[in-house]
PDB file of C-alpha atoms and ligand atoms in Angstrom:
ATOM      1  CA  MET K 737     -20.390  74.545  33.869  1.00 91.00           C
ATOM      2  CA  ASP K 738     -23.655  74.619  36.029  1.00 91.00           C
ATOM      3  CA  PRO K 739     -24.860  71.164  36.717  1.00 89.00           C
ATOM      4  CA  LYS K 740     -28.217  72.182  35.044  1.00 87.00           C
ATOM      5  CA  GLN K 741     -26.414  72.136  31.780  1.00 93.00           C
ATOM      6  CA  TRP K 742     -24.915  68.722  31.680  1.00 95.00           C
ATOM      7  CA  ILE K 743     -26.755  65.423  31.180  1.00 95.00           C
ATOM      8  CA  ASP K 744     -27.216  63.616  34.552  1.00 94.00           C
ATOM      9  CA  VAL K 745     -26.912  59.806  33.714  1.00 94.00           C
ATOM     10  CA  THR K 746     -28.449  57.618  36.353  1.00 86.00           C
ATOM     11  CA  THR K 747     -28.236  54.019  36.862  1.00 74.00           C
ATOM     12  CA  GLU K 748     -31.895  53.511  35.957  1.00 69.00           C
ATOM     13  CA  VAL K 749     -31.147  54.502  32.274  1.00 71.00           C
ATOM     14  CA  GLN K 750     -28.618  51.738  31.556  1.00 82.00           C
ATOM     15  CA  TYR K 751     -29.275  49.795  28.514  1.00 94.00           C
ATOM     16  CA  SER K 752     -28.938  46.015  27.812  1.00 95.00           C
ATOM     17  CA  LEU K 753     -26.113  44.832  26.054  1.00 96.00           C
ATOM     18  CA  ASP K 754     -28.355  42.806  23.737  1.00 95.00           C
ATOM     19  CA  HIS K 755     -29.760  46.168  22.386  1.00 96.00           C
ATOM     20  CA  PHE K 756     -26.325  47.353  20.873  1.00 97.00           C
ATOM     21  CA  VAL K 757     -23.480  45.828  18.960  1.00 97.00           C
ATOM     22  CA  ILE K 758     -20.803  44.909  21.247  1.00 97.00           C
ATOM     23  CA  PRO K 759     -17.381  43.293  20.267  1.00 97.00           C
ATOM     24  CA  ASP K 760     -17.557  39.816  20.962  1.00 96.00           C
ATOM     25  CA  HIS K 761     -14.343  39.840  22.864  1.00 97.00           C
ATOM     26  CA  TYR K 762     -15.789  42.088  25.580  1.00 97.00           C
ATOM     27  CA  GLU K 763     -19.352  40.954  26.021  1.00 91.00           C
ATOM     28  CA  LYS K 764     -19.001  39.010  29.143  1.00 96.00           C
ATOM     29  CA  ALA K 765     -16.814  41.873  30.599  1.00 98.00           C
ATOM     30  CA  LEU K 766     -19.491  44.337  30.628  1.00 98.00           C
ATOM     31  CA  THR K 767     -22.778  44.654  32.677  1.00 96.00           C
ATOM     32  CA  SER K 768     -24.669  47.300  30.604  1.00 96.00           C
ATOM     33  CA  VAL K 769     -24.259  50.128  28.099  1.00 97.00           C
ATOM     34  CA  LEU K 770     -24.382  53.373  30.051  1.00 97.00           C
ATOM     35  CA  ILE K 771     -24.116  55.934  27.218  1.00 97.00           C
ATOM     36  CA  PRO K 772     -24.710  54.608  23.843  1.00 97.00           C
ATOM     37  CA  HIS K 773     -22.027  56.037  20.971  1.00 98.00           C
ATOM     38  CA  GLY K 774     -24.770  57.901  19.190  1.00 98.00           C
ATOM     39  CA  VAL K 775     -25.833  59.874  22.218  1.00 97.00           C
ATOM     40  CA  ILE K 776     -22.099  60.626  22.961  1.00 98.00           C
ATOM     41  CA  MET K 777     -21.555  62.160  19.547  1.00 98.00           C
ATOM     42  CA  ASP K 778     -24.719  64.220  19.816  1.00 97.00           C
ATOM     43  CA  ARG K 779     -23.666  65.632  22.991  1.00 97.00           C
ATOM     44  CA  VAL K 780     -20.022  66.217  21.871  1.00 97.00           C
ATOM     45  CA  GLU K 781     -21.685  68.377  18.771  1.00 96.00           C
ATOM     46  CA  LYS K 782     -23.407  70.440  21.448  1.00 96.00           C
ATOM     47  CA  LEU K 783     -20.076  70.923  23.546  1.00 97.00           C
ATOM     48  CA  ALA K 784     -18.414  71.830  20.324  1.00 96.00           C
ATOM     49  CA  LYS K 785     -20.893  74.560  19.588  1.00 94.00           C
ATOM     50  CA  LEU K 786     -20.841  76.025  23.130  1.00 94.00           C
ATOM     51  CA  ILE K 787     -16.839  76.060  22.994  1.00 95.00           C
ATOM     52  CA  VAL K 788     -17.032  77.940  19.734  1.00 94.00           C
ATOM     53  CA  GLN K 789     -19.543  80.418  20.963  1.00 92.00           C
ATOM     54  CA  GLU K 790     -17.470  81.367  23.718  1.00 93.00           C
ATOM     55  CA  ALA K 791     -14.052  81.311  22.452  1.00 93.00           C
ATOM     56  CA  LYS K 792     -12.382  84.506  22.684  1.00 91.00           C
ATOM     57  CA  GLY K 793      -9.706  83.848  19.818  1.00 93.00           C
ATOM     58  CA  PRO K 794      -7.476  81.010  18.481  1.00 96.00           C
ATOM     59  CA  LEU K 795      -7.587  77.830  20.914  1.00 97.00           C
ATOM     60  CA  VAL K 796      -4.626  75.605  21.801  1.00 97.00           C
ATOM     61  CA  VAL K 797      -6.794  72.405  22.224  1.00 98.00           C
ATOM     62  CA  CYS K 798      -4.684  70.056  24.531  1.00 97.00           C
ATOM     63  CA  CYS K 799      -5.628  66.488  24.620  1.00 98.00           C
ATOM     64  CA  VAL K 800      -4.866  64.575  27.628  1.00 97.00           C
ATOM     65  CA  LEU K 801      -3.716  61.060  26.556  1.00 96.00           C
ATOM     66  CA  LYS K 802      -4.855  58.362  26.262  1.00 96.00           C
ATOM     67  CA  GLY K 803      -8.405  58.465  27.216  1.00 96.00           C
ATOM     68  CA  GLY K 804      -9.098  61.817  25.874  1.00 97.00           C
ATOM     69  CA  HIS K 805      -8.219  61.028  22.462  1.00 98.00           C
ATOM     70  CA  GLN K 806     -11.458  59.787  21.111  1.00 98.00           C
ATOM     71  CA  PHE K 807     -13.416  62.799  22.662  1.00 98.00           C
ATOM     72  CA  PHE K 808     -10.706  65.244  21.338  1.00 98.00           C
ATOM     73  CA  ALA K 809     -10.816  63.909  17.748  1.00 98.00           C
ATOM     74  CA  ASP K 810     -14.649  64.115  17.629  1.00 98.00           C
ATOM     75  CA  LEU K 811     -14.583  67.499  19.315  1.00 98.00           C
ATOM     76  CA  ILE K 812     -12.089  68.981  16.946  1.00 97.00           C
ATOM     77  CA  ASN K 813     -14.260  67.530  13.998  1.00 96.00           C
ATOM     78  CA  TYR K 814     -17.463  69.133  15.182  1.00 95.00           C
ATOM     79  CA  ILE K 815     -15.556  72.418  15.744  1.00 94.00           C
ATOM     80  CA  LYS K 816     -14.288  72.202  12.259  1.00 92.00           C
ATOM     81  CA  LYS K 817     -17.928  71.486  11.067  1.00 87.00           C
ATOM     82  CA  ASN K 818     -19.215  74.520  12.785  1.00 79.00           C
ATOM     83  CA  VAL K 819     -17.115  76.745  10.513  1.00 71.00           C
ATOM     84  CA  THR K 820     -18.358  74.843   7.461  1.00 68.00           C
ATOM     85  CA  ARG K 821     -21.958  75.328   8.587  1.00 73.00           C
ATOM     86  CA  GLY K 822     -21.352  79.149   8.725  1.00 71.00           C
ATOM     87  CA  GLY K 823     -20.659  79.238  12.332  1.00 76.00           C
ATOM     88  CA  LYS K 824     -17.850  81.582  13.845  1.00 83.00           C
ATOM     89  CA  SER K 825     -14.564  80.429  12.707  1.00 89.00           C
ATOM     90  CA  VAL K 826     -11.960  79.663  15.484  1.00 93.00           C
ATOM     91  CA  PRO K 827      -8.407  78.671  14.577  1.00 95.00           C
ATOM     92  CA  LEU K 828      -7.125  75.664  16.337  1.00 96.00           C
ATOM     93  CA  SER K 829      -3.642  74.332  17.191  1.00 97.00           C
ATOM     94  CA  LEU K 830      -3.477  70.902  18.655  1.00 97.00           C
ATOM     95  CA  GLU K 831      -1.291  69.718  21.604  1.00 96.00           C
ATOM     96  CA  PHE K 832      -1.008  66.281  23.113  1.00 96.00           C
ATOM     97  CA  ILE K 833       0.007  65.536  26.659  1.00 96.00           C
ATOM     98  CA  LYS K 834       0.326  62.812  29.227  1.00 95.00           C
ATOM     99  CA  VAL K 835      -0.135  63.662  32.744  1.00 92.00           C
ATOM    100  CA  LYS K 836       1.342  61.585  35.641  1.00 85.00           C
ATOM    101  CA  SER K 837       0.057  62.533  39.052  1.00 78.00           C
ATOM    102  CA  TYR K 838       1.942  61.823  42.048  1.00 74.00           C
ATOM    103  CA  SER K 839      -0.412  61.479  45.091  1.00 64.00           C
ATOM    104  CA  GLY K 840       0.486  60.952  48.813  1.00 59.00           C
ATOM    105  CA  THR K 841       0.839  64.430  49.856  1.00 55.00           C
ATOM    106  CA  GLU K 842      -2.368  66.764  49.868  1.00 54.00           C
ATOM    107  CA  SER K 843      -1.124  69.294  47.378  1.00 61.00           C
ATOM    108  CA  GLY K 844       0.600  66.695  45.125  1.00 67.00           C
ATOM    109  CA  THR K 845       2.492  67.339  42.084  1.00 79.00           C
ATOM    110  CA  VAL K 846       1.894  66.164  38.364  1.00 84.00           C
ATOM    111  CA  LYS K 847       4.754  65.352  35.627  1.00 88.00           C
ATOM    112  CA  LEU K 848       3.743  66.457  32.261  1.00 90.00           C
ATOM    113  CA  SER K 849       5.154  64.720  28.981  1.00 91.00           C
ATOM    114  CA  LEU K 850       6.075  68.122  27.830  1.00 89.00           C
ATOM    115  CA  THR K 851       9.204  69.741  28.979  1.00 89.00           C
ATOM    116  CA  ASP K 852       9.010  73.197  30.570  1.00 89.00           C
ATOM    117  CA  GLU K 853      10.659  74.509  27.415  1.00 90.00           C
ATOM    118  CA  GLU K 854       7.725  73.223  25.349  1.00 90.00           C
ATOM    119  CA  CYS K 855       5.281  74.486  27.886  1.00 89.00           C
ATOM    120  CA  LYS K 856       6.452  78.111  27.418  1.00 91.00           C
ATOM    121  CA  GLU K 857       4.547  78.008  24.077  1.00 93.00           C
ATOM    122  CA  PHE K 858       1.456  78.180  26.207  1.00 94.00           C
ATOM    123  CA  ALA K 859       2.346  81.840  27.399  1.00 95.00           C
ATOM    124  CA  GLY K 860      -0.525  84.301  26.363  1.00 96.00           C
ATOM    125  CA  LYS K 861      -2.566  81.479  24.663  1.00 97.00           C
ATOM    126  CA  ASN K 862      -6.108  80.505  25.096  1.00 97.00           C
ATOM    127  CA  ILE K 863      -5.831  76.731  26.284  1.00 97.00           C
ATOM    128  CA  LEU K 864      -8.656  74.269  26.049  1.00 98.00           C
ATOM    129  CA  ILE K 865      -7.831  70.995  27.910  1.00 98.00           C
ATOM    130  CA  VAL K 866      -9.708  67.975  26.734  1.00 98.00           C
ATOM    131  CA  GLU K 867     -10.029  65.159  29.129  1.00 98.00           C
ATOM    132  CA  ASP K 868     -12.130  62.071  29.294  1.00 98.00           C
ATOM    133  CA  ILE K 869     -13.135  61.834  33.126  1.00 98.00           C
ATOM    134  CA  ILE K 870     -13.083  63.890  36.204  1.00 97.00           C
ATOM    135  CA  ASP K 871     -13.157  61.391  39.073  1.00 96.00           C
ATOM    136  CA  THR K 872     -11.440  62.825  42.133  1.00 95.00           C
ATOM    137  CA  GLY K 873     -10.542  65.929  40.539  1.00 95.00           C
ATOM    138  CA  LYS K 874      -7.101  65.827  41.950  1.00 93.00           C
ATOM    139  CA  THR K 875      -5.174  65.307  38.549  1.00 93.00           C
ATOM    140  CA  MET K 876      -6.757  68.327  36.849  1.00 95.00           C
ATOM    141  CA  VAL K 877      -6.411  70.672  39.827  1.00 95.00           C
ATOM    142  CA  GLN K 878      -2.743  69.876  39.738  1.00 93.00           C
ATOM    143  CA  LEU K 879      -2.383  70.167  35.983  1.00 94.00           C
ATOM    144  CA  LEU K 880      -4.108  73.670  36.068  1.00 95.00           C
ATOM    145  CA  GLN K 881      -1.641  74.827  38.922  1.00 93.00           C
ATOM    146  CA  LYS K 882       1.272  73.415  36.687  1.00 92.00           C
ATOM    147  CA  LEU K 883       0.012  75.268  33.580  1.00 94.00           C
ATOM    148  CA  LYS K 884      -0.765  78.645  35.083  1.00 94.00           C
ATOM    149  CA  GLN K 885       3.055  78.821  35.759  1.00 94.00           C
ATOM    150  CA  PHE K 886       3.446  79.383  32.031  1.00 96.00           C
ATOM    151  CA  GLU K 887       1.002  82.250  32.078  1.00 97.00           C
ATOM    152  CA  PRO K 888      -1.448  81.434  29.402  1.00 97.00           C
ATOM    153  CA  GLU K 889      -4.044  83.992  28.694  1.00 97.00           C
ATOM    154  CA  SER K 890      -6.886  81.591  29.571  1.00 97.00           C
ATOM    155  CA  VAL K 891      -7.120  77.828  30.428  1.00 97.00           C
ATOM    156  CA  LYS K 892     -10.389  76.107  30.203  1.00 98.00           C
ATOM    157  CA  VAL K 893     -11.402  72.436  30.702  1.00 98.00           C
ATOM    158  CA  ALA K 894     -13.792  70.216  28.744  1.00 98.00           C
ATOM    159  CA  SER K 895     -14.292  66.818  30.185  1.00 98.00           C
ATOM    160  CA  LEU K 896     -16.714  64.356  28.628  1.00 98.00           C
ATOM    161  CA  LEU K 897     -17.533  62.738  31.909  1.00 98.00           C
ATOM    162  CA  ILE K 898     -17.590  63.741  35.667  1.00 98.00           C
ATOM    163  CA  LYS K 899     -18.170  61.110  38.203  1.00 97.00           C
ATOM    164  CA  LYS K 900     -20.533  61.399  40.896  1.00 97.00           C
ATOM    165  CA  THR K 901     -18.173  60.190  43.763  1.00 96.00           C
ATOM    166  CA  PRO K 902     -17.877  60.950  47.374  1.00 96.00           C
ATOM    167  CA  VAL K 903     -14.079  61.376  47.033  1.00 95.00           C
ATOM    168  CA  SER K 904     -14.446  64.324  44.652  1.00 95.00           C
ATOM    169  CA  ASN K 905     -12.598  67.494  45.645  1.00 95.00           C
ATOM    170  CA  GLY K 906     -15.220  69.507  44.061  1.00 95.00           C
ATOM    171  CA  TYR K 907     -13.547  70.607  41.041  1.00 97.00           C
ATOM    172  CA  ILE K 908     -15.991  71.152  38.079  1.00 97.00           C
ATOM    173  CA  PRO K 909     -14.799  71.636  34.620  1.00 98.00           C
ATOM    174  CA  ASP K 910     -15.945  74.407  32.184  1.00 98.00           C
ATOM    175  CA  TYR K 911     -17.753  71.854  29.935  1.00 98.00           C
ATOM    176  CA  VAL K 912     -19.100  68.650  30.889  1.00 98.00           C
ATOM    177  CA  GLY K 913     -20.834  65.981  28.630  1.00 98.00           C
ATOM    178  CA  PHE K 914     -22.344  63.891  31.135  1.00 98.00           C
ATOM    179  CA  ALA K 915     -22.256  63.392  35.107  1.00 97.00           C
ATOM    180  CA  ILE K 916     -22.155  59.453  35.735  1.00 97.00           C
ATOM    181  CA  PRO K 917     -22.985  57.231  38.784  1.00 95.00           C
ATOM    182  CA  ASN K 918     -19.962  56.158  40.906  1.00 95.00           C
ATOM    183  CA  ALA K 919     -19.126  53.020  38.773  1.00 94.00           C
ATOM    184  CA  PHE K 920     -16.211  52.118  36.827  1.00 96.00           C
ATOM    185  CA  VAL K 921     -16.817  52.899  33.219  1.00 97.00           C
ATOM    186  CA  VAL K 922     -14.934  51.831  29.969  1.00 98.00           C
ATOM    187  CA  GLY K 923     -15.226  52.392  26.136  1.00 98.00           C
ATOM    188  CA  TYR K 924     -14.823  55.536  23.957  1.00 98.00           C
ATOM    189  CA  ALA K 925     -11.181  55.416  24.609  1.00 98.00           C
ATOM    190  CA  LEU K 926     -11.565  55.069  28.530  1.00 97.00           C
ATOM    191  CA  ASP K 927      -9.728  51.922  29.595  1.00 97.00           C
ATOM    192  CA  TYR K 928      -9.291  49.237  32.312  1.00 97.00           C
ATOM    193  CA  ASN K 929      -5.557  48.224  32.315  1.00 96.00           C
ATOM    194  CA  GLU K 930      -5.451  49.455  28.819  1.00 96.00           C
ATOM    195  CA  TYR K 931      -8.385  47.214  27.636  1.00 97.00           C
ATOM    196  CA  PHE K 932     -11.831  48.450  26.355  1.00 98.00           C
ATOM    197  CA  ARG K 933     -10.436  51.414  24.511  1.00 97.00           C
ATOM    198  CA  ASP K 934     -11.784  49.750  21.389  1.00 97.00           C
ATOM    199  CA  LEU K 935     -15.407  49.929  22.358  1.00 98.00           C
ATOM    200  CA  ASP K 936     -17.581  52.754  20.927  1.00 98.00           C
ATOM    201  CA  HIS K 937     -20.083  53.054  23.702  1.00 98.00           C
ATOM    202  CA  ILE K 938     -19.487  53.901  27.320  1.00 98.00           C
ATOM    203  CA  CYS K 939     -20.226  50.827  29.414  1.00 97.00           C
ATOM    204  CA  VAL K 940     -20.174  49.598  32.944  1.00 96.00           C
ATOM    205  CA  ILE K 941     -17.572  46.775  33.618  1.00 97.00           C
ATOM    206  CA  SER K 942     -18.616  43.535  35.087  1.00 97.00           C
ATOM    207  CA  GLU K 943     -16.991  41.698  38.077  1.00 97.00           C
ATOM    208  CA  TYR K 944     -15.827  39.087  35.445  1.00 97.00           C
ATOM    209  CA  GLY K 945     -14.423  41.697  33.260  1.00 97.00           C
ATOM    210  CA  LYS K 946     -12.609  43.332  36.181  1.00 97.00           C
ATOM    211  CA  ASP K 947     -11.085  39.971  37.046  1.00 96.00           C
ATOM    212  CA  LYS K 948     -10.196  38.927  33.494  1.00 97.00           C
ATOM    213  CA  TYR K 949      -8.364  42.126  32.686  1.00 97.00           C
ATOM    214  CA  ALA K 950      -6.819  42.620  36.216  1.00 95.00           C
ATOM    215  CA  ILE K 951      -2.918  43.175  36.296  1.00 90.00           C
ATOM    216  CA  LYS K 952      -1.876  39.830  37.602  1.00 83.00           C
ATOM    217  CA  ASN K 953       1.579  39.332  39.008  1.00 78.00           C
TER     218      ASN K 953
HETATM  219  N1  LIG M1231     -12.908  54.581  34.074  1.00 89.65           N
HETATM  220  C1  LIG M1231     -11.961  54.745  33.210  1.00 89.65           C
HETATM  221  N2  LIG M1231     -10.880  55.567  33.794  1.00 89.65           N
HETATM  222  C2  LIG M1231     -11.211  56.225  34.887  1.00 89.65           C
HETATM  223  C3  LIG M1231     -12.552  55.880  35.534  1.00 89.65           C
HETATM  224  C4  LIG M1231     -13.315  55.355  34.992  1.00 89.65           C
HETATM  225  O1  LIG M1231     -14.461  55.040  35.615  1.00 89.65           O
HETATM  226  N3  LIG M1231     -12.303  56.762  36.758  1.00 89.65           N
HETATM  227  C5  LIG M1231     -11.010  57.510  36.465  1.00 89.65           C
HETATM  228  N4  LIG M1231     -10.313  57.004  35.568  1.00 89.65           N
HETATM  229 MG1  LIG M1232      -7.834  59.343  32.220  1.00 89.65          MG
END
């Protein structure tokens, strides 16, 4: 996707927590709302429309767990609605994967929760990978390399967020919701050590929150 087509979120447009409903159990652990839930939903609707317009046939929509699940669920719902509103009808099948990235070496490898036997189902299919966030880009590049071994017809990637970070490898997905500042964000299924997935808005975590929910040995 061309950067001109996504929403560039800057730190100037962070909203005060007081302006939105935030679960009491997280209030002190956050500094601000970066993207309100309603704005996320409107953007996801638009991405669904673009995906339908550009789909060349049935899609295998592949959710990258766990962070991608909310975006995946809402995206699928909007794609279905597009059909009921008289838009192009695109048959979907759904797949779910967990991806573990092994860094260390430059090329690196990924381990998928699907067996190679299960991945053979991807041969000849149009795959849409649905991810929550592209940060360094490393995991996605490795995942794409791995999937291509199974000879799909095409592979596209939709990521709700892309982080503007100096450690990016330059990878840009086919569909992007928002480009965000180089801050740690949570909510809308994005987590910090498994917390904050139960928060609707995308928020910036506070120092207190990082400490409170840190993994302590
Ligand atoms: N939040 C949650 N998960 C992430 C982030 C983030 O900012 N970056 C990479 N994974
Ligand atoms: Mg993730």
